[in-house]
Amino acid sequence: MRKPIIAIAGLTACSGCQLTLLNCEAELPELAERFDLAYFPLGITEGAVTGPFDAAFVEGAVSTPDDLEILIKLRSRSRHLVAFGTCALWGGVAAMNNHESRNALLETVYGEGGSEMKSFNPQPFRHFIKVDFAITGCPPEKPEILAALAALLRGTFPVFPRYPVCTECRSRENRCLLIEDNEICLGPLIQAGCNARCPAVGIICEGCRGPVDEANVAAELELFLEKGFTREEIGRRMRRFCPEWDYEQRS
Amino acid sequence: MAKDFLPIGSIPDFLDALATFGEVHGPLLTDDGVQVFGRIASPADLRLDYRRTLLPPKKYLLPPRETVLTYAPDSGYRPPPLPDRDIILLALHPCDLAGIAYLDMAFTSTEPDPWYRARRRRLTLIGLSCEPDEFCFCAEVGAATPGNFDLFLERTPAGFHIRTGSRRGEKILARLARLLGESEPALSSPQRCNIESAILVAVRRGETFPYSPLWDEFASRCLSCGACSLCCPTCYCFDVREYGLLDGESAERIREWDNCLFMAHGETAGGFNFRKNRRERFLYRYRHKYLGFGPTRGTLSCVGCGRCREVCPVRIDLLELFKEER
Ligand code: SF4
Ligand code: SF4
Ligand code: SF4
């Protein structure tokens, strides 16, 4: 079997997704043996984007001309481009204030003259390029990363279930924070895969894995309003990992 | 006078005696206040006054997720070893016993499912009489009379009348003899369903409520969170997926609980979907629960436990259909 040639890269983000991959300590020797890691700036110092790659795992949102350049370069040299993590797939935390003035944000962070910086609203990959596969999560779950890599050895990608966090949460018989405690849990709207990590320890789902397919956003919004949350608070919560909800969407 | 009475104070001894037949499980309260079936490590864990558990006892027979095959290049596909734990499941209400009877039919009558059968053979069922609350309605679906048990405990203020329902039950009862006292025969015979309930009438007619506005209403509110069927004692749909391992050769095939309100439930290769929207999925859920299809045609599978009504975050309740009918 020919070793798949892969690239692992990051755009505007915290590198948490790439670190999660590096934290798969038990599997690293096997990964090193099975894959040809041709480009991985975070883990291997030297190296330019060469390619062609069988797959590029790219983390982060696109928020600078440089980001876009790297992304397009990787796209054009990779057979499969994988949106690696919530930022790449949905925009992520960097995009939570996209509705506010860009210049004001830049000046808040970088002070006067910040608005001179060459940056634009952080955006998910699909606004610019075709994405072949996604591993969501902030950061992604190790088993999903490993399943994707294992499938790649067979020239394919795995099928992950497309149900919300609630499904895993109920299967674990957690206390429902939404029903029992009237908390603003986003579980019904969010893609499962974390095994309800947060509700399992009594913390509401903040939505770090982004929207599940066919999320009934409008019904969840009505439910939150009924429970007395303000539109502002709901919006603030929901934007935290994904700025682009369609609040009218029912399916 | 029958020697079939277990005084309430003998519960600890009763649990000890049961433990000689297997691991004792029953209703308990988790740290965050959820009623579940779980391992009873000490008599203080046992909550005989529970209303209903979050997940039904089906988790003992069909776990939420399990490996059904492993693949290795030299041995091919192999099933994992069959489960071999003896479990005594205590204090099942009549609805949950009926739920297991339905699962028994689905998993063991024609082509027995090897994992289900292995677990079922090692599962002892001990029933307990109960009081209905605002969510449940077993009498209306004809599941109030206890059946499918090894032992059944009929509660009285001072203790429990014990009935046997199987050879295994008799064997266990014999072991319990020293704990039992004499008493009048069981006082309250379990409540029986003589009413012609709206549900039974509609079901017998094969009613599908095609013009009900409720379908659209349900569809617009449903969050597809899966709770209604995860928590249903008779929902048994599962999904099967296979994941390759990192050696590039071996693999693992799992099965996992599914829900007919999920978009992927009716999806086939190529992205075609038999039930494209939630409205169609609700019709399907209704049909399966109340009318049955294929080999289960004509079998009402709802046992009236009330779980789906209690766990739905947006309070969707299929029973509203029958109320409209009245
Ligand atoms: S706690 Fe949150 S994730 Fe869990 S079932 Fe309730 S709403 Fe869903
Ligand atoms: S429960 Fe929600 S916030 Fe927590 S890890 Fe899962 S998706 Fe992220
Ligand atoms: S359909 Fe609802 S009430 Fe009927 S058995 Fe299932 S969970 Fe219980």
PDB file of N, CA, C and O in Angstrom, chain A residues 9-18 58-68 70-71 84-95 98 102 106 110 117-125 138:
ATOM      1  N   ALA A   9      -2.238  21.813   8.166  1.00  0.00           N
ATOM      2  CA  ALA A   9      -1.923  23.228   8.210  1.00  0.00           C
ATOM      3  C   ALA A   9      -2.976  23.998   8.983  1.00  0.00           C
ATOM      4  O   ALA A   9      -4.063  23.498   9.244  1.00  0.00           O
ATOM      5  N   GLY A  10      -2.628  25.216   9.348  1.00  0.00           N
ATOM      6  CA  GLY A  10      -3.572  26.039  10.090  1.00  0.00           C
ATOM      7  C   GLY A  10      -3.648  27.443   9.531  1.00  0.00           C
ATOM      8  O   GLY A  10      -2.645  27.997   9.102  1.00  0.00           O
ATOM      9  N   LEU A  11      -4.848  28.021   9.534  1.00  0.00           N
ATOM     10  CA  LEU A  11      -5.028  29.415   9.126  1.00  0.00           C
ATOM     11  C   LEU A  11      -5.251  30.214  10.414  1.00  0.00           C
ATOM     12  O   LEU A  11      -4.582  29.957  11.396  1.00  0.00           O
ATOM     13  N   THR A  12      -6.195  31.163  10.418  1.00  0.00           N
ATOM     14  CA  THR A  12      -6.410  31.938  11.641  1.00  0.00           C
ATOM     15  C   THR A  12      -7.128  31.082  12.676  1.00  0.00           C
ATOM     16  O   THR A  12      -8.307  30.771  12.518  1.00  0.00           O
ATOM     17  N   ALA A  13      -6.409  30.673  13.699  1.00  0.00           N
ATOM     18  CA  ALA A  13      -6.986  29.805  14.720  1.00  0.00           C
ATOM     19  C   ALA A  13      -6.013  29.649  15.859  1.00  0.00           C
ATOM     20  O   ALA A  13      -4.948  30.279  15.880  1.00  0.00           O
ATOM     21  N   CYS A  14      -6.361  28.779  16.795  1.00  0.00           N
ATOM     22  CA  CYS A  14      -5.538  28.625  17.999  1.00  0.00           C
ATOM     23  C   CYS A  14      -4.610  27.423  17.927  1.00  0.00           C
ATOM     24  O   CYS A  14      -3.899  27.134  18.881  1.00  0.00           O
ATOM     25  N   SER A  15      -4.616  26.695  16.832  1.00  0.00           N
ATOM     26  CA  SER A  15      -3.814  25.481  16.657  1.00  0.00           C
ATOM     27  C   SER A  15      -4.306  24.314  17.501  1.00  0.00           C
ATOM     28  O   SER A  15      -3.667  23.267  17.556  1.00  0.00           O
ATOM     29  N   GLY A  16      -5.429  24.499  18.163  1.00  0.00           N
ATOM     30  CA  GLY A  16      -5.952  23.441  19.038  1.00  0.00           C
ATOM     31  C   GLY A  16      -6.275  22.157  18.294  1.00  0.00           C
ATOM     32  O   GLY A  16      -6.079  21.057  18.818  1.00  0.00           O
ATOM     33  N   CYS A  17      -6.751  22.284  17.078  1.00  0.00           N
ATOM     34  CA  CYS A  17      -7.100  21.080  16.313  1.00  0.00           C
ATOM     35  C   CYS A  17      -5.837  20.285  15.996  1.00  0.00           C
ATOM     36  O   CYS A  17      -5.794  19.072  16.158  1.00  0.00           O
ATOM     37  N   GLN A  18      -4.807  21.008  15.539  1.00  0.00           N
ATOM     38  CA  GLN A  18      -3.549  20.330  15.214  1.00  0.00           C
ATOM     39  C   GLN A  18      -2.928  19.735  16.476  1.00  0.00           C
ATOM     40  O   GLN A  18      -2.362  18.642  16.445  1.00  0.00           O
ATOM     41  N   VAL A  58      -6.881  21.036   7.122  1.00  0.00           N
ATOM     42  CA  VAL A  58      -6.612  22.452   7.351  1.00  0.00           C
ATOM     43  C   VAL A  58      -7.517  23.004   8.441  1.00  0.00           C
ATOM     44  O   VAL A  58      -8.743  22.894   8.373  1.00  0.00           O
ATOM     45  N   GLU A  59      -6.860  23.615   9.420  1.00  0.00           N
ATOM     46  CA  GLU A  59      -7.551  24.184  10.578  1.00  0.00           C
ATOM     47  C   GLU A  59      -7.703  25.690  10.412  1.00  0.00           C
ATOM     48  O   GLU A  59      -6.913  26.324   9.726  1.00  0.00           O
ATOM     49  N   GLY A  60      -8.706  26.273  11.077  1.00  0.00           N
ATOM     50  CA  GLY A  60      -8.786  27.722  11.167  1.00  0.00           C
ATOM     51  C   GLY A  60      -9.780  28.361  10.218  1.00  0.00           C
ATOM     52  O   GLY A  60     -10.259  27.749   9.272  1.00  0.00           O
ATOM     53  N   ALA A  61     -10.055  29.627  10.495  1.00  0.00           N
ATOM     54  CA  ALA A  61     -10.938  30.386   9.619  1.00  0.00           C
ATOM     55  C   ALA A  61     -10.079  31.167   8.628  1.00  0.00           C
ATOM     56  O   ALA A  61      -8.883  31.354   8.840  1.00  0.00           O
ATOM     57  N   VAL A  62     -10.708  31.624   7.562  1.00  0.00           N
ATOM     58  CA  VAL A  62      -9.993  32.415   6.567  1.00  0.00           C
ATOM     59  C   VAL A  62     -10.230  33.883   6.918  1.00  0.00           C
ATOM     60  O   VAL A  62     -11.368  34.344   6.864  1.00  0.00           O
ATOM     61  N   SER A  63      -9.189  34.595   7.328  1.00  0.00           N
ATOM     62  CA  SER A  63      -9.441  35.981   7.723  1.00  0.00           C
ATOM     63  C   SER A  63      -8.390  36.972   7.232  1.00  0.00           C
ATOM     64  O   SER A  63      -8.451  38.149   7.554  1.00  0.00           O
ATOM     65  N   THR A  64      -7.402  36.474   6.463  1.00  0.00           N
ATOM     66  CA  THR A  64      -6.417  37.402   5.887  1.00  0.00           C
ATOM     67  C   THR A  64      -6.137  36.974   4.449  1.00  0.00           C
ATOM     68  O   THR A  64      -6.382  35.817   4.085  1.00  0.00           O
ATOM     69  N   PRO A  65      -5.604  37.872   3.654  1.00  0.00           N
ATOM     70  CA  PRO A  65      -5.242  37.484   2.285  1.00  0.00           C
ATOM     71  C   PRO A  65      -4.256  36.315   2.289  1.00  0.00           C
ATOM     72  O   PRO A  65      -4.327  35.438   1.433  1.00  0.00           O
ATOM     73  N   ASP A  66      -3.361  36.275   3.286  1.00  0.00           N
ATOM     74  CA  ASP A  66      -2.410  35.167   3.361  1.00  0.00           C
ATOM     75  C   ASP A  66      -3.134  33.835   3.590  1.00  0.00           C
ATOM     76  O   ASP A  66      -2.789  32.817   2.991  1.00  0.00           O
ATOM     77  N   ASP A  67      -4.117  33.861   4.520  1.00  0.00           N
ATOM     78  CA  ASP A  67      -4.905  32.651   4.770  1.00  0.00           C
ATOM     79  C   ASP A  67      -5.473  32.125   3.459  1.00  0.00           C
ATOM     80  O   ASP A  67      -5.397  30.932   3.154  1.00  0.00           O
ATOM     81  N   LEU A  68      -6.065  33.048   2.731  1.00  0.00           N
ATOM     82  CA  LEU A  68      -6.749  32.643   1.511  1.00  0.00           C
ATOM     83  C   LEU A  68      -5.756  32.064   0.503  1.00  0.00           C
ATOM     84  O   LEU A  68      -6.031  31.056  -0.153  1.00  0.00           O
ATOM     85  N   ILE A  70      -2.881  30.535   1.168  1.00  0.00           N
ATOM     86  CA  ILE A  70      -2.474  29.181   1.576  1.00  0.00           C
ATOM     87  C   ILE A  70      -3.581  28.187   1.282  1.00  0.00           C
ATOM     88  O   ILE A  70      -3.349  27.088   0.766  1.00  0.00           O
ATOM     89  N   LEU A  71      -4.800  28.594   1.618  1.00  0.00           N
ATOM     90  CA  LEU A  71      -5.925  27.673   1.429  1.00  0.00           C
ATOM     91  C   LEU A  71      -6.065  27.281  -0.043  1.00  0.00           C
ATOM     92  O   LEU A  71      -6.223  26.100  -0.372  1.00  0.00           O
ATOM     93  N   PHE A  84     -10.797  21.067   9.002  1.00  0.00           N
ATOM     94  CA  PHE A  84     -10.384  20.418  10.235  1.00  0.00           C
ATOM     95  C   PHE A  84     -10.761  21.316  11.412  1.00  0.00           C
ATOM     96  O   PHE A  84     -10.060  22.276  11.731  1.00  0.00           O
ATOM     97  N   GLY A  85     -11.895  21.018  12.041  1.00  0.00           N
ATOM     98  CA  GLY A  85     -12.322  21.797  13.200  1.00  0.00           C
ATOM     99  C   GLY A  85     -13.425  22.789  12.881  1.00  0.00           C
ATOM    100  O   GLY A  85     -13.720  23.092  11.719  1.00  0.00           O
ATOM    101  N   THR A  86     -14.026  23.300  13.940  1.00  0.00           N
ATOM    102  CA  THR A  86     -15.201  24.158  13.811  1.00  0.00           C
ATOM    103  C   THR A  86     -14.901  25.463  13.059  1.00  0.00           C
ATOM    104  O   THR A  86     -15.728  25.939  12.276  1.00  0.00           O
ATOM    105  N   CYS A  87     -13.729  26.053  13.275  1.00  0.00           N
ATOM    106  CA  CYS A  87     -13.410  27.312  12.576  1.00  0.00           C
ATOM    107  C   CYS A  87     -13.438  27.095  11.062  1.00  0.00           C
ATOM    108  O   CYS A  87     -14.009  27.885  10.316  1.00  0.00           O
ATOM    109  N   ALA A  88     -12.785  26.021  10.629  1.00  0.00           N
ATOM    110  CA  ALA A  88     -12.702  25.739   9.203  1.00  0.00           C
ATOM    111  C   ALA A  88     -14.084  25.468   8.610  1.00  0.00           C
ATOM    112  O   ALA A  88     -14.383  25.828   7.472  1.00  0.00           O
ATOM    113  N   LEU A  89     -14.923  24.846   9.422  1.00  0.00           N
ATOM    114  CA  LEU A  89     -16.230  24.431   8.922  1.00  0.00           C
ATOM    115  C   LEU A  89     -17.283  25.528   9.060  1.00  0.00           C
ATOM    116  O   LEU A  89     -18.128  25.708   8.187  1.00  0.00           O
ATOM    117  N   TRP A  90     -17.237  26.278  10.187  1.00  0.00           N
ATOM    118  CA  TRP A  90     -18.310  27.232  10.465  1.00  0.00           C
ATOM    119  C   TRP A  90     -17.833  28.655  10.744  1.00  0.00           C
ATOM    120  O   TRP A  90     -18.644  29.553  10.912  1.00  0.00           O
ATOM    121  N   GLY A  91     -16.543  28.857  10.878  1.00  0.00           N
ATOM    122  CA  GLY A  91     -16.053  30.189  11.254  1.00  0.00           C
ATOM    123  C   GLY A  91     -15.471  30.166  12.656  1.00  0.00           C
ATOM    124  O   GLY A  91     -14.439  30.757  12.916  1.00  0.00           O
ATOM    125  N   GLY A  92     -16.189  29.517  13.577  1.00  0.00           N
ATOM    126  CA  GLY A  92     -15.663  29.314  14.925  1.00  0.00           C
ATOM    127  C   GLY A  92     -15.609  30.570  15.773  1.00  0.00           C
ATOM    128  O   GLY A  92     -16.203  31.593  15.426  1.00  0.00           O
ATOM    129  N   VAL A  93     -14.898  30.494  16.876  1.00  0.00           N
ATOM    130  CA  VAL A  93     -14.881  31.610  17.836  1.00  0.00           C
ATOM    131  C   VAL A  93     -14.392  32.913  17.220  1.00  0.00           C
ATOM    132  O   VAL A  93     -14.871  33.976  17.587  1.00  0.00           O
ATOM    133  N   ALA A  94     -13.469  32.825  16.292  1.00  0.00           N
ATOM    134  CA  ALA A  94     -12.942  34.060  15.706  1.00  0.00           C
ATOM    135  C   ALA A  94     -14.036  34.840  14.978  1.00  0.00           C
ATOM    136  O   ALA A  94     -13.933  36.043  14.776  1.00  0.00           O
ATOM    137  N   ALA A  95     -15.090  34.142  14.590  1.00  0.00           N
ATOM    138  CA  ALA A  95     -16.124  34.783  13.775  1.00  0.00           C
ATOM    139  C   ALA A  95     -17.330  35.246  14.589  1.00  0.00           C
ATOM    140  O   ALA A  95     -18.286  35.770  14.037  1.00  0.00           O
ATOM    141  N   ASN A  98     -18.649  38.789  13.910  1.00  0.00           N
ATOM    142  CA  ASN A  98     -18.647  39.209  12.504  1.00  0.00           C
ATOM    143  C   ASN A  98     -19.724  40.242  12.189  1.00  0.00           C
ATOM    144  O   ASN A  98     -19.633  40.952  11.197  1.00  0.00           O
ATOM    145  N   ARG A 102     -15.830  45.825  11.517  1.00  0.00           N
ATOM    146  CA  ARG A 102     -14.487  45.243  11.439  1.00  0.00           C
ATOM    147  C   ARG A 102     -13.431  46.221  11.980  1.00  0.00           C
ATOM    148  O   ARG A 102     -12.557  45.846  12.748  1.00  0.00           O
ATOM    149  N   LEU A 106     -10.903  45.730  15.089  1.00  0.00           N
ATOM    150  CA  LEU A 106      -9.448  45.797  14.913  1.00  0.00           C
ATOM    151  C   LEU A 106      -8.829  46.813  15.861  1.00  0.00           C
ATOM    152  O   LEU A 106      -7.783  46.569  16.458  1.00  0.00           O
ATOM    153  N   TYR A 110      -6.014  45.912  18.426  1.00  0.00           N
ATOM    154  CA  TYR A 110      -4.651  46.343  18.091  1.00  0.00           C
ATOM    155  C   TYR A 110      -4.406  47.824  18.340  1.00  0.00           C
ATOM    156  O   TYR A 110      -3.334  48.342  18.031  1.00  0.00           O
ATOM    157  N   MET A 117      -4.644  47.012   9.308  1.00  0.00           N
ATOM    158  CA  MET A 117      -4.245  45.620   9.085  1.00  0.00           C
ATOM    159  C   MET A 117      -5.054  45.001   7.979  1.00  0.00           C
ATOM    160  O   MET A 117      -6.232  45.268   7.823  1.00  0.00           O
ATOM    161  N   LYS A 118      -4.367  44.145   7.257  1.00  0.00           N
ATOM    162  CA  LYS A 118      -5.049  43.495   6.140  1.00  0.00           C
ATOM    163  C   LYS A 118      -5.790  42.265   6.666  1.00  0.00           C
ATOM    164  O   LYS A 118      -5.206  41.199   6.819  1.00  0.00           O
ATOM    165  N   SER A 119      -7.039  42.449   7.020  1.00  0.00           N
ATOM    166  CA  SER A 119      -7.820  41.288   7.452  1.00  0.00           C
ATOM    167  C   SER A 119      -9.284  41.522   7.116  1.00  0.00           C
ATOM    168  O   SER A 119      -9.702  42.652   6.897  1.00  0.00           O
ATOM    169  N   PHE A 120     -10.014  40.471   7.045  1.00  0.00           N
ATOM    170  CA  PHE A 120     -11.457  40.595   6.785  1.00  0.00           C
ATOM    171  C   PHE A 120     -12.189  39.673   7.737  1.00  0.00           C
ATOM    172  O   PHE A 120     -11.569  38.949   8.529  1.00  0.00           O
ATOM    173  N   ASN A 121     -13.522  39.673   7.699  1.00  0.00           N
ATOM    174  CA  ASN A 121     -14.297  38.832   8.611  1.00  0.00           C
ATOM    175  C   ASN A 121     -13.884  37.370   8.493  1.00  0.00           C
ATOM    176  O   ASN A 121     -13.879  36.825   7.394  1.00  0.00           O
ATOM    177  N   PRO A 122     -13.543  36.727   9.609  1.00  0.00           N
ATOM    178  CA  PRO A 122     -13.178  35.310   9.569  1.00  0.00           C
ATOM    179  C   PRO A 122     -14.335  34.489   8.995  1.00  0.00           C
ATOM    180  O   PRO A 122     -15.489  34.684   9.381  1.00  0.00           O
ATOM    181  N   GLN A 123     -13.982  33.610   8.067  1.00  0.00           N
ATOM    182  CA  GLN A 123     -15.030  32.858   7.384  1.00  0.00           C
ATOM    183  C   GLN A 123     -14.656  31.393   7.198  1.00  0.00           C
ATOM    184  O   GLN A 123     -13.480  31.057   7.140  1.00  0.00           O
ATOM    185  N   PRO A 124     -15.678  30.570   7.074  1.00  0.00           N
ATOM    186  CA  PRO A 124     -15.413  29.149   6.840  1.00  0.00           C
ATOM    187  C   PRO A 124     -14.939  28.904   5.410  1.00  0.00           C
ATOM    188  O   PRO A 124     -15.197  29.706   4.513  1.00  0.00           O
ATOM    189  N   PHE A 125     -14.284  27.766   5.220  1.00  0.00           N
ATOM    190  CA  PHE A 125     -13.689  27.455   3.913  1.00  0.00           C
ATOM    191  C   PHE A 125     -14.702  27.471   2.767  1.00  0.00           C
ATOM    192  O   PHE A 125     -14.396  27.875   1.661  1.00  0.00           O
ATOM    193  N   CYS A 138     -14.350  21.808  18.512  1.00  0.00           N
ATOM    194  CA  CYS A 138     -13.462  22.869  18.983  1.00  0.00           C
ATOM    195  C   CYS A 138     -12.891  22.479  20.331  1.00  0.00           C
ATOM    196  O   CYS A 138     -13.361  22.927  21.348  1.00  0.00           O
TER     197      CYS A 138
END
